[in-house]
XYZ file of C-alpha atoms in Angstrom:
684
model
C -86.660 -7.676 38.519
C -87.595 -5.435 35.599
C -84.777 -3.029 36.547
C -82.255 -5.871 36.659
C -83.383 -7.080 33.244
C -82.979 -3.603 31.771
C -79.470 -3.342 33.187
C -78.532 -6.733 31.750
C -79.827 -5.788 28.292
C -77.753 -2.611 28.420
C -74.581 -4.559 29.213
C -75.152 -7.023 26.362
C -75.832 -4.181 23.928
C -72.531 -2.544 24.940
C -70.686 -5.830 24.359
C -72.235 -6.164 20.880
C -71.216 -2.607 20.032
C -67.637 -3.331 21.083
C -67.586 -6.464 18.878
C -68.950 -4.485 15.901
C -66.329 -1.724 16.346
C -63.379 -4.168 16.474
C -62.838 -4.326 12.656
C -62.857 -0.561 12.513
C -60.206 -0.415 15.224
C -58.072 -2.980 13.379
C -58.300 -0.891 10.185
C -57.193 2.211 12.035
C -54.217 0.260 13.479
C -53.112 -0.703 9.966
C -53.289 2.951 8.916
C -51.213 3.959 11.927
C -48.485 1.375 11.087
C -48.259 2.662 7.484
C -47.300 6.171 8.620
C -44.922 6.517 11.598
C -45.195 10.249 11.793
C -49.033 10.174 11.848
C -49.021 7.575 14.620
C -46.662 9.649 16.775
C -48.916 12.700 16.480
C -52.031 10.711 17.253
C -50.322 9.335 20.365
C -49.671 12.889 21.455
C -53.351 13.794 20.859
C -54.501 10.830 22.915
C -52.536 12.223 25.810
C -54.588 15.479 25.660
C -57.014 16.376 28.571
C -60.167 15.724 26.458
C -59.013 12.269 25.545
C -58.175 11.459 29.153
C -61.680 12.545 30.301
C -63.340 10.329 27.680
C -61.239 7.368 28.815
C -62.208 8.009 32.455
C -65.932 8.043 31.532
C -65.616 4.771 29.667
C -63.814 3.160 32.602
C -66.524 4.319 34.997
C -69.256 2.903 32.711
C -67.510 -0.445 32.525
C -67.139 -0.563 36.293
C -70.826 0.227 36.821
C -71.846 -2.342 34.201
C -69.716 -5.007 35.858
C -71.319 -4.193 39.178
C -74.778 -4.525 37.636
C -73.940 -7.836 36.064
C -72.783 -9.215 39.362
C -76.178 -8.406 40.869
C -78.165 -10.174 38.116
C -79.133 -13.752 38.703
C -77.754 -16.307 36.299
C -81.126 -17.537 35.043
C -82.301 -14.039 34.238
C -79.108 -13.332 32.267
C -79.645 -16.469 30.196
C -83.191 -15.379 29.320
C -81.988 -11.973 28.183
C -79.208 -13.490 26.049
C -81.701 -15.847 24.351
C -83.919 -12.895 23.540
C -80.997 -10.996 22.045
C -80.027 -13.954 19.883
C -83.556 -14.123 18.539
C -83.384 -10.422 17.721
C -80.017 -10.959 15.981
C -81.426 -13.670 13.776
C -84.371 -11.491 12.820
C -82.017 -8.615 11.951
C -79.836 -10.836 9.767
C -82.877 -12.228 7.940
C -84.046 -8.676 7.339
C -80.619 -7.685 5.979
C -80.654 -10.616 3.533
C -84.022 -9.496 2.280
C -82.643 -5.970 1.757
C -79.618 -7.308 -0.165
C -81.917 -9.298 -2.466
C -83.856 -6.143 -3.260
C -83.496 -5.182 -6.954
C -83.141 -1.436 -7.255
C -83.319 -1.594 -11.028
C -86.964 -2.677 -10.787
C -87.758 0.390 -8.794
C -89.891 2.720 -10.884
C -88.556 6.219 -11.372
C -90.856 8.929 -12.353
C -87.881 11.196 -13.340
C -85.861 8.968 -15.787
C -86.717 6.137 -18.090
C -84.361 3.171 -18.595
C -82.468 4.699 -21.543
C -82.049 8.028 -19.836
C -80.842 6.292 -16.707
C -78.208 4.353 -18.712
C -76.958 7.480 -20.462
C -76.715 9.305 -17.185
C -74.729 6.447 -15.641
C -72.241 6.414 -18.548
C -71.789 10.150 -18.357
C -71.122 9.940 -14.619
C -68.600 7.123 -14.966
C -66.624 9.159 -17.486
C -66.069 11.850 -14.877
C -64.326 9.348 -12.573
C -60.616 8.569 -13.110
C -59.365 4.987 -13.065
C -57.365 4.396 -9.899
C -54.828 1.587 -9.351
C -53.169 0.540 -6.128
C -49.498 1.579 -5.614
C -49.816 4.267 -8.278
C -48.631 7.867 -7.825
C -51.222 10.524 -8.757
C -51.638 14.262 -8.426
C -54.486 15.306 -6.128
C -56.065 18.558 -4.997
C -56.151 19.562 -1.348
C -59.808 19.979 -0.343
C -59.397 20.753 3.314
C -56.579 21.135 5.860
C -57.086 20.513 9.575
C -54.708 20.231 12.498
C -54.666 16.462 12.180
C -55.568 15.599 8.617
C -55.401 16.739 5.008
C -58.346 15.820 2.747
C -57.231 15.209 -0.873
C -59.422 14.786 -3.960
C -57.955 12.519 -6.678
C -61.200 12.516 -8.770
C -62.260 9.213 -7.242
C -65.659 8.342 -5.807
C -64.353 9.261 -2.363
C -61.697 11.616 -1.014
C -58.540 10.389 0.662
C -57.300 11.333 4.114
C -53.585 11.899 4.842
C -51.990 12.670 8.188
C -50.955 16.311 8.592
C -47.502 15.176 9.729
C -46.640 14.076 6.174
C -46.831 17.741 5.126
C -44.715 19.019 7.981
C -42.111 20.324 5.531
C -44.794 22.551 3.920
C -46.178 24.902 6.564
C -48.039 26.962 3.934
C -50.182 24.095 2.640
C -53.732 25.229 1.861
C -56.870 24.124 0.066
C -56.479 24.090 -3.701
C -52.797 23.080 -3.694
C -51.806 20.210 -5.960
C -49.954 17.433 -4.131
C -48.622 14.044 -5.182
C -50.063 10.990 -3.450
C -49.628 7.228 -3.566
C -52.751 5.036 -3.616
C -52.175 2.526 -0.837
C -55.690 0.998 -0.982
C -58.781 2.020 -2.903
C -60.968 0.921 -0.020
C -60.249 -0.392 3.402
C -62.815 -2.290 5.499
C -64.547 0.970 6.238
C -64.662 1.955 2.582
C -61.997 4.644 3.146
C -59.507 5.602 0.360
C -55.978 5.199 1.801
C -53.333 7.613 0.433
C -49.689 8.429 1.299
C -47.953 11.666 0.419
C -44.589 10.792 1.948
C -44.133 7.619 -0.087
C -45.390 9.358 -3.217
C -42.742 12.068 -2.820
C -39.971 9.422 -2.551
C -41.155 7.446 -5.570
C -41.751 10.560 -7.659
C -38.322 11.890 -6.666
C -36.533 8.715 -7.830
C -38.508 8.855 -11.071
C -37.344 12.419 -11.626
C -33.737 11.564 -10.773
C -33.665 8.594 -13.156
C -35.241 10.698 -15.882
C -32.675 13.442 -15.300
C -29.846 10.912 -15.636
C -31.260 9.461 -18.859
C -32.070 12.786 -20.524
C -29.185 14.851 -19.119
C -31.669 17.329 -17.693
C -30.254 20.044 -15.447
C -31.727 19.892 -11.932
C -31.698 22.356 -9.073
C -30.645 21.466 -5.574
C -29.522 22.916 -2.253
C -26.182 22.094 -0.632
C -27.088 20.941 2.858
C -23.794 20.106 4.527
C -20.170 19.139 4.086
C -19.017 15.517 4.215
C -15.833 13.559 3.637
C -14.677 14.097 0.085
C -17.431 16.509 -0.930
C -20.877 17.893 -0.114
C -24.423 16.619 0.544
C -27.003 18.083 -1.858
C -30.804 17.804 -1.635
C -32.355 17.160 -5.044
C -36.117 16.447 -5.305
C -36.059 15.697 -1.577
C -33.314 13.071 -2.007
C -29.827 13.430 -0.564
C -27.191 13.256 -3.308
C -23.386 13.310 -3.142
C -21.412 16.119 -4.789
C -17.669 15.178 -4.952
C -15.257 17.978 -4.146
C -13.688 17.640 -7.581
C -17.097 18.207 -9.235
C -17.960 21.510 -7.575
C -15.972 23.823 -9.818
C -13.239 23.815 -12.450
C -11.086 25.759 -10.000
C -9.666 24.191 -6.829
C -11.931 24.714 -3.819
C -10.200 26.298 -0.848
C -13.207 26.759 1.481
C -15.987 24.176 1.214
C -18.065 25.720 3.978
C -18.886 28.785 1.881
C -21.013 26.578 -0.399
C -23.274 25.264 2.399
C -26.845 26.568 1.970
C -26.367 27.625 -1.657
C -28.853 26.717 -4.372
C -27.082 25.553 -7.512
C -27.734 23.704 -10.739
C -26.451 20.172 -11.142
C -26.271 17.332 -13.603
C -26.989 13.785 -12.429
C -23.919 11.625 -13.144
C -24.836 8.327 -11.511
C -27.887 6.736 -9.878
C -27.864 3.530 -7.857
C -31.407 3.118 -6.564
C -30.641 -0.207 -4.875
C -28.094 1.466 -2.575
C -29.954 4.819 -2.527
C -26.907 6.532 -4.028
C -26.991 9.573 -6.331
C -23.908 11.437 -7.609
C -24.249 14.915 -9.120
C -21.859 17.452 -10.625
C -21.794 21.199 -11.053
C -18.396 21.223 -12.750
C -19.667 19.574 -15.963
C -22.072 22.460 -16.491
C -19.230 24.955 -16.230
C -17.013 22.893 -18.535
C -19.741 22.778 -21.129
C -19.960 26.579 -21.034
C -16.199 27.132 -21.372
C -15.615 24.421 -24.005
C -16.329 26.894 -26.764
C -13.993 29.387 -25.104
C -11.206 26.780 -25.046
C -11.552 26.125 -28.778
C -11.403 29.827 -29.517
C -8.326 30.356 -27.306
C -6.488 27.305 -28.704
C -7.060 28.491 -32.269
C -5.259 31.787 -31.513
C -2.212 30.362 -29.670
C 1.324 30.649 -31.045
C 4.696 29.525 -29.675
C 6.524 32.415 -28.066
C 3.304 34.340 -27.483
C 3.162 36.223 -24.158
C -0.161 36.102 -22.272
C -1.483 37.277 -18.944
C -2.877 34.664 -16.604
C -3.901 34.055 -13.003
C -2.183 31.513 -10.754
C -4.852 28.887 -10.204
C -3.012 26.175 -8.294
C 0.498 25.191 -7.218
C 1.894 21.671 -6.917
C 5.296 20.183 -6.154
C 6.024 19.877 -9.862
C 4.709 23.211 -11.172
C 2.029 25.920 -11.409
C -1.351 25.874 -13.166
C -2.278 29.212 -14.730
C -5.781 30.216 -15.891
C -5.522 31.889 -19.286
C -9.175 32.929 -19.382
C -11.056 29.653 -19.715
C -8.216 27.226 -20.325
C -5.349 26.163 -18.054
C -1.645 26.002 -18.815
C 1.209 24.432 -16.818
C 4.497 26.068 -15.866
C 6.908 23.285 -14.886
C 8.991 24.017 -11.801
C 12.145 24.083 -13.953
C 10.608 26.847 -16.094
C 9.789 29.141 -13.170
C 13.294 30.351 -12.405
C 16.815 30.103 -13.818
C 17.902 29.206 -10.318
C 17.087 26.045 -8.412
C 13.942 26.217 -6.221
C 12.356 23.684 -3.861
C 8.695 24.652 -4.424
C 6.767 27.005 -6.759
C 5.508 28.960 -3.730
C 8.957 30.565 -3.607
C 8.201 32.346 -6.908
C 4.399 32.819 -7.215
C 1.305 33.004 -4.998
C -2.304 31.921 -5.550
C -4.539 34.323 -7.531
C -1.484 36.328 -8.591
C -1.556 37.823 -12.083
C 1.590 36.985 -14.056
C 2.854 37.173 -17.631
C 3.839 33.855 -19.185
C 5.261 32.759 -22.522
C 3.873 29.821 -24.521
C 6.593 27.187 -24.961
C 4.476 24.489 -26.610
C 0.851 23.350 -26.915
C -1.177 20.354 -28.093
C -4.485 21.406 -29.617
C -5.845 17.864 -29.657
C -5.162 17.194 -25.962
C -5.749 20.853 -25.056
C -2.457 21.047 -23.152
C -0.375 24.211 -22.961
C 3.206 24.355 -21.709
C 4.138 27.748 -20.294
C 7.337 29.398 -19.114
C 8.128 32.244 -16.734
C 11.915 32.347 -16.577
C 12.113 32.710 -20.377
C 10.854 36.286 -19.988
C 14.130 37.258 -18.240
C 17.768 37.164 -19.447
C 19.704 33.900 -18.945
C 22.265 34.277 -16.105
C 25.015 32.679 -18.221
C 24.736 35.649 -20.588
C 25.720 37.941 -17.714
C 28.683 35.773 -16.614
C 31.980 37.638 -16.386
C 33.883 37.455 -19.641
C 37.303 37.270 -17.976
C 36.471 34.173 -15.914
C 38.651 31.217 -16.939
C 39.846 27.722 -16.015
C 42.037 27.801 -12.921
C 40.226 30.701 -11.283
C 39.063 30.346 -7.708
C 35.337 30.876 -7.123
C 32.942 30.757 -4.175
C 29.428 29.339 -4.032
C 26.769 27.546 -2.000
C 25.920 23.832 -2.120
C 22.331 23.478 -3.422
C 22.159 19.746 -4.231
C 24.045 16.759 -2.815
C 24.132 13.427 -4.699
C 26.297 10.318 -4.335
C 28.638 11.280 -7.154
C 29.128 14.927 -6.105
C 27.511 18.275 -5.267
C 26.102 21.155 -7.323
C 27.431 24.551 -6.324
C 25.447 27.720 -7.129
C 27.815 30.634 -7.779
C 24.962 33.012 -8.629
C 21.225 32.461 -9.340
C 20.953 30.331 -12.461
C 24.660 29.391 -12.671
C 25.626 26.049 -11.138
C 28.779 23.954 -11.390
C 29.465 20.294 -10.549
C 32.019 19.368 -7.923
C 32.646 15.643 -8.457
C 33.464 13.472 -5.463
C 36.781 12.450 -7.087
C 37.814 16.116 -7.050
C 37.161 16.522 -3.324
C 40.159 14.568 -2.020
C 43.482 13.170 -3.257
C 42.500 9.825 -1.749
C 41.980 7.072 -4.315
C 39.533 5.434 -1.925
C 36.345 7.199 -3.099
C 33.597 8.019 -0.616
C 30.105 9.561 -0.857
C 29.724 13.301 -1.289
C 27.649 13.311 1.909
C 30.881 12.644 3.813
C 32.199 16.029 2.704
C 29.305 18.496 2.284
C 25.707 19.325 3.244
C 23.155 21.538 1.465
C 23.814 25.168 2.325
C 27.575 24.794 2.914
C 29.791 27.556 1.545
C 32.458 26.248 -0.832
C 35.633 27.720 -2.311
C 36.849 25.764 -5.333
C 38.917 25.972 -8.478
C 37.428 25.939 -11.998
C 38.549 22.796 -13.803
C 36.455 23.018 -17.009
C 34.323 25.808 -18.510
C 32.016 25.636 -21.558
C 29.961 28.815 -21.994
C 28.178 27.537 -25.088
C 26.965 24.369 -23.361
C 26.650 26.325 -20.104
C 28.595 23.743 -18.110
C 31.290 24.116 -15.478
C 33.171 21.710 -13.204
C 35.042 22.492 -9.995
C 37.656 20.920 -7.760
C 38.871 21.562 -4.235
C 41.708 19.040 -3.926
C 43.662 21.079 -6.472
C 43.849 23.848 -3.864
C 45.861 21.518 -1.593
C 49.339 19.997 -1.991
C 49.408 16.718 -3.895
C 50.725 14.189 -1.353
C 52.178 12.051 -4.170
C 54.576 14.806 -5.068
C 56.556 14.145 -1.849
C 55.753 10.450 -1.502
C 59.373 9.256 -1.823
C 60.506 11.621 0.903
C 57.681 10.828 3.305
C 57.484 7.074 2.686
C 60.843 5.832 1.325
C 61.313 2.157 0.386
C 62.253 0.126 3.466
C 60.609 2.531 5.924
C 58.361 1.031 8.577
C 54.921 2.425 9.471
C 51.905 1.677 11.656
C 48.839 2.023 9.423
C 45.029 1.555 9.577
C 43.267 -1.250 7.693
C 40.504 0.335 5.551
C 39.411 -2.413 3.146
C 39.767 -6.097 2.172
C 40.023 -7.783 -1.211
C 40.601 -11.418 -2.154
C 44.211 -10.635 -3.028
C 45.199 -8.388 -0.120
C 44.602 -5.546 2.344
C 44.278 -1.814 1.619
C 45.711 0.437 4.313
C 45.836 4.220 4.700
C 49.303 5.681 5.143
C 48.013 9.285 5.292
C 45.210 11.446 3.844
C 45.107 10.688 0.123
C 47.755 7.920 0.284
C 46.632 4.279 0.288
C 48.827 1.191 0.081
C 48.344 -2.523 -0.622
C 49.621 -5.435 1.430
C 49.433 -8.524 -0.802
C 48.067 -11.670 0.817
C 51.385 -13.467 0.168
C 53.230 -10.777 2.166
C 51.284 -11.329 5.385
C 53.038 -14.421 6.849
C 56.176 -16.471 6.203
C 54.756 -19.742 7.457
C 50.928 -19.733 7.333
C 48.921 -20.192 4.151
C 46.208 -17.464 4.336
C 43.128 -17.837 2.128
C 41.518 -14.459 2.935
C 42.806 -11.351 4.758
C 39.929 -11.614 7.248
C 41.760 -14.626 8.747
C 44.684 -12.385 9.598
C 43.232 -9.006 10.711
C 40.053 -6.841 10.768
C 38.974 -3.560 9.167
C 39.813 -0.624 11.430
C 42.727 -2.343 13.196
C 46.279 -1.034 13.097
C 48.947 -3.038 11.245
C 52.741 -2.734 11.096
C 54.067 -2.661 7.532
C 57.218 -1.909 5.588
C 57.350 -0.104 2.217
C 58.430 -2.561 -0.486
C 57.897 -0.614 -3.734
C 56.570 2.795 -4.955
C 54.983 3.455 -8.411
C 54.531 7.261 -8.619
C 53.161 7.236 -12.164
C 50.297 4.857 -11.323
C 50.068 6.129 -7.710
C 50.623 2.718 -6.125
C 52.544 1.607 -3.032
C 53.332 -2.046 -2.264
C 53.675 -2.895 1.425
C 54.601 -5.994 3.379
C 54.030 -7.297 6.869
C 56.053 -10.523 6.979
C 59.161 -8.612 5.870
C 59.308 -7.065 9.336
C 60.679 -10.435 10.556
C 63.615 -12.621 9.430
C 62.874 -15.364 6.974
C 62.525 -18.505 9.175
C 63.051 -20.807 6.191
C 66.778 -20.214 6.466
C 66.593 -21.914 9.854
C 64.064 -24.561 8.787
C 66.520 -25.761 6.131
C 68.856 -27.006 8.858
C 66.088 -28.460 11.038
C 64.054 -30.496 8.525
C 66.423 -32.713 6.509
C 65.163 -34.910 3.720
C 64.911 -38.591 4.751
C 64.584 -37.922 8.476
C 61.512 -38.707 10.544
C 59.688 -36.049 12.646
C 56.630 -35.939 14.876
C 53.630 -34.197 13.326
C 49.859 -33.628 13.807
C 47.272 -33.632 11.028
C 45.335 -30.335 11.236
C 43.267 -30.258 8.031
C 42.227 -32.679 5.279
C 41.954 -31.963 1.536
C 40.999 -33.999 -1.520
C 44.639 -34.447 -2.480
C 46.146 -34.789 0.988
C 46.470 -33.284 4.443
C 48.066 -30.352 6.213
C 50.532 -31.451 8.899
C 51.818 -29.245 11.745
C 55.471 -29.968 12.542
C 57.723 -28.506 15.217
C 58.342 -24.742 15.403
C 54.799 -24.087 13.969
C 55.893 -25.191 10.518
C 53.244 -26.554 8.163
C 53.947 -29.405 5.747
C 51.853 -31.219 3.173
C 51.300 -35.009 3.028
C 49.863 -36.451 -0.245
C 46.844 -38.722 0.113
C 48.706 -41.931 -0.827
C 51.264 -41.165 1.895
C 48.680 -41.146 4.713
C 48.129 -44.937 4.784
C 48.927 -46.492 8.146
C 50.567 -49.866 8.753
C 47.199 -51.548 9.375
C 45.901 -50.334 6.004
C 43.675 -47.518 7.368
C 44.064 -43.880 6.371
C 45.199 -41.271 8.908
C 42.714 -38.540 9.922
C 42.511 -35.056 11.467
C 43.939 -34.845 14.986
C 46.231 -37.908 14.796
C 49.875 -37.506 15.848
C 52.192 -39.704 13.780
C 55.741 -39.971 12.517
C 56.366 -38.334 9.167
C 59.378 -38.640 6.897
C 60.513 -35.538 4.995
C 60.406 -36.413 1.294
C 61.132 -32.932 -0.097
C 62.203 -29.524 1.308
C 61.994 -26.386 -0.931
C 63.263 -23.143 0.572
C 62.391 -21.104 -2.515
C 58.770 -22.307 -2.650
C 58.473 -22.497 1.161
C 57.227 -26.056 0.829
C 57.808 -29.259 2.838
C 56.527 -32.605 1.535
C 56.184 -35.430 4.137
C 54.939 -39.043 4.285
C 53.778 -41.329 7.060
C 53.616 -44.473 4.913
C 57.311 -44.189 4.080
C 58.278 -44.552 7.746
C 57.336 -48.265 7.940
C 57.510 -49.467 4.345
C 61.236 -48.663 4.108
C 61.977 -51.034 7.062
C 60.081 -53.892 5.357
C 62.100 -53.480 2.212
C 65.388 -53.623 4.204
C 64.292 -56.859 5.954
C 63.476 -58.537 2.641
C 66.824 -57.560 1.184
C 68.694 -58.933 4.269
C 66.830 -62.289 4.114
C 67.636 -62.731 0.437
C 71.368 -62.135 1.015
C 71.516 -64.750 3.861
C 69.814 -67.419 1.741
C 72.167 -66.783 -1.109
C 75.258 -67.218 1.114
C 74.020 -70.570 2.562
C 73.288 -71.970 -0.874
C 76.722 -71.025 -2.138
C 78.359 -72.727 0.904
C 76.523 -76.024 0.323
C 77.420 -75.985 -3.334
C 81.100 -75.639 -2.402
C 81.106 -78.555 0.141
C 79.198 -81.061 -2.001
C 79.678 -81.393 -5.671
C 77.082 -84.152 -6.054
C 73.719 -84.258 -4.470
C 71.726 -87.325 -3.537
C 68.050 -87.605 -2.843
C 68.751 -87.465 0.887
C 70.959 -84.437 0.475
C 68.213 -82.670 -1.355
C 65.860 -83.279 1.540
C 68.416 -81.882 3.989
C 68.895 -78.846 1.792
C 65.163 -78.252 1.657
C 64.778 -78.421 5.423
C 67.733 -76.070 5.807
C 66.067 -73.515 3.533
C 62.849 -73.720 5.552
C 64.805 -73.031 8.746
C 66.421 -69.998 7.179
C 63.055 -68.606 6.049
C 61.595 -69.205 9.480
C 64.424 -67.327 11.168
C 64.007 -64.440 8.742
C 60.294 -64.142 9.527
C 60.961 -64.223 13.285
C 63.509 -61.463 12.836
C 60.968 -59.353 10.906
C 58.334 -59.807 13.590
C 60.824 -58.694 16.238
C 61.577 -55.544 14.265
C 57.881 -54.717 14.088
């Protein structure tokens, strides 16, 4: 039984030790969470063979202790636990007594009270005041494989994981390092420091200070990225735009990777962890004085040597030794060029002349072609208007082409001088860039350095033989090329256009627009009506190819006669009526009323009376209302004549009238009126 009791006491003591070590374990877990790198390394160390053996021993102890506990009787275990609780209470009472002990009352044979106070003050002065979350400089006391011991002049040294100094493989005792005070004391009384976080905070402090003060910082270009480079400054990654690397254009960014350079901090955004630096501003500051000196010595017409720095589509930038000048593309060569690369190359040394400069804006306009003789000065003296010349098309525009006869000498060939046709087209229909051209000089001004050419003058003018080729009355089959509101333009031959007026298209139909009659591109038969050589105009006709049908219509449609017709179209003032033989007539609005009082409409076939026929104006005026109203008027006139005859007869037979006679006469008149009405109804 005594052996069982001893085993039980051992198990309980082990449990109490585990409970007492729990806070320490929790503290170590918090330290592990604060540093990811330290925790990873510790995990690796736990996987070492020594650590595995220790864990196996602990497991075996626990197994043996559990086996011992199972063998102990329950009542004996309770007795042991009660004894342990009594011991616990006695220990706690003893601890309270120790805490209540006043050390100040303890007599010291070495120091009196005043000496003790002075010594305490002197000791406290040697300690620095430490605040949480504050970055301090500390001294490395000791370096091990796992930890770095750092002294910050506090009552205890701090311990930092070795992984936080991985970047510094040469770390040794005595080195000064920056640390962040995480906690002055944890539950175990340990000073908690962080070097990694201190480096980040100290780095942002330095970057912000550099931005505010304009301090020049040193950094290393780590890699290339979109639009620039990544630079490490104080351990922070900063962005170096490509335009801020150098005053000269950068052709190979990769050659800067790994270089240590000086930079100026342009922008800091700590919230987004964004830092922008520049190396170019340092260079510009150095050459600013050089620019002022160079600008003060410049003169128009001065010739300088420079180096081609960059080429663009509009010109060349030349380095004049600290300041740049621009040669516009038009000042590179007397001839026309597509790109500056045709004349100069990068890094080439060339002589340039100063055309103009602005000292305030520090802009210099340079010229290259001005150093050579103008081509117009070497133009042949015997060249004159009317001469034939050859050249190459260098530019094509809508209104013409520019022909280069020799480098620097160009002449305009206008589109109107390309063909005798009065129907102008685009110059693209005639020429392309690079075409060889032979033309005649039309105008020449050597002072203004202008020349115009023509090619149609080298061909026969078709209008000179127009009367022979297209005499009046001749018939031709031509192509429709254009429409206007007043007629159709047709092409008789190359350079000869004619007009068919809209009134000369048809004898019978009223055409509002030529599109109703034909289409562009179709062939049309015409006859030449008139030629105006001076104004280069030809009048043509289409209807004149046929006899005038109005000579026949004059005998068919006689005024006063009735004809069948169909209303085809309505207007505000009347309607268009189609008569026989496809003849169109016009009926005024007040002549469209039908017998029932309604107005006639489109599509109705009715009788129409010809009111007016005009051969000269090709016009027929008709009426439907007149066809029935004329019959009513005749009936009324006939009834009036009959009544008059009866009255005269009665007056002759009876000289005196009685009351009875008057009644007979009245009834007779009623009978006559009745008969007249019956006759009218029969006619209807």
